[in-house]
Amino acid sequence: MVTRRVDLRSDTVTKPTEAMRAAMAKAEVDDDVLGNDPTALCLETEMARILGKEAGLFVPSGTMGNLISVLVHCNVRGSEVILGDNSHIHIYENGGISTIGGVHPRTVKNNKDGTMDINLIEAAIRDPEFEICYPTTTLICLENSHANSGGRCLPVDYINKVGELANKHGLKLHIDGARIFNASVALGVPVHRLVQAADSVSACLSKGLGAPAGTVIVGSKSFIAKAKILRKTLGGGMRQVGVLCAAALVALQENVAKLEGDHKKAKVLAEGLNKIKGLKVDVTSVETNIVYCDILEGTNITAPKICMALEELGILVMPEGLSRIRIVFHHQISESDVQYTLSCIQHVVTGTPHENGDT
């Protein structure tokens, strides 16, 4: 029986560390809906400081954080947001900006590196003189790092140019920073500098940072005041939420420094996968903790079958269609796990012997 388990489905699968559990047990709490939870206030203040904004607000998830941010900026139904056609907000958030907020998405093609061409963004901005027919462009959204592009990082110069474009046309800029700390570490740019041009940012605590739940959105004090009302409207007021915020504070203190190691392990795995006949990884695109592995045409196995076979060996990864696998690293994956995973994938794809899973 295989007793080893290597969970590479996502960086959301981490278990709270002992330090997090201890902090949660001892957390000082109060009613956060009334604004009195001291641990929540501490986390919100610290995140606002780190991200260089006036104020912050803890919300249950990144999806809610992005939805609230879009709705604050697009407070008139029928407003339009420009965002990438391969972005998380557009694809994976249930169309909430439209179904709940009445906000119209106008997509621009994402390049392989997660950017959108500046000229295409500007071309997508509606002419206000024809508002009798057009929706009103109000907001631009970026995603950094960009998940569907394999965790690629948007450089600060690019973000600043988008910010300048937004200002030129009187628009707001929101950054979906679910993995903004990964981008900061990979680029070697302080996180506050990376989001300086943005009017609002959502930063996830339960992905690379490894907290059990939550996201903090940051922006101006007036933005956060409006966001807090929308959080209550959407059912995100969670009372004694300091129990979760305590774990997030530990994550901030202990796990940001571990992200570089996650990135290095992802690169090692990518290089190893490229040596397995029938598989292909664009190693140059592996900038952070996400690896996309393509199954080459003529290989007599599909991604779902690979994933099922790996699960029997204790390795969990995610299929992306029939010919692609997504692998995501986090701080609870060891160097030994990387080598075991490579051995098992080679066995499944080529039939060669693998390491014993009873570790």
PDB file of C-alpha atoms in Angstrom, residues 3 41 47 59 62 93 99 103-104 140 144 170 266 283 314 323 326:
ATOM      1  CA  THR A   3       1.633   5.620   2.154  1.00  0.00           C
ATOM      2  CA  LEU A  41      -7.684  44.774  12.242  1.00  0.00           C
ATOM      3  CA  MET A  47      -1.497  43.958   4.548  1.00  0.00           C
ATOM      4  CA  VAL A  59     -12.819  38.644   2.898  1.00  0.00           C
ATOM      5  CA  GLY A  62     -10.259  35.705  -3.708  1.00  0.00           C
ATOM      6  CA  GLU A  93     -15.332  33.225 -10.949  1.00  0.00           C
ATOM      7  CA  THR A  99     -24.722  37.928 -12.797  1.00  0.00           C
ATOM      8  CA  VAL A 103     -20.990  44.652 -15.075  1.00  0.00           C
ATOM      9  CA  HIS A 104     -20.166  43.921 -18.705  1.00  0.00           C
ATOM     10  CA  ILE A 140      -9.168  47.683 -16.192  1.00  0.00           C
ATOM     11  CA  ASN A 144      -0.289  38.975 -11.345  1.00  0.00           C
ATOM     12  CA  GLY A 170     -10.273  58.417 -16.188  1.00  0.00           C
ATOM     13  CA  ALA A 266       8.950  23.980  -9.845  1.00  0.00           C
ATOM     14  CA  VAL A 283      10.860  25.666 -19.021  1.00  0.00           C
ATOM     15  CA  GLY A 314       0.045   8.893  -3.948  1.00  0.00           C
ATOM     16  CA  SER A 323      -3.227  16.626 -23.282  1.00  0.00           C
ATOM     17  CA  ARG A 326      -1.157  21.383 -14.224  1.00  0.00           C
TER      18      ARG A 326
END
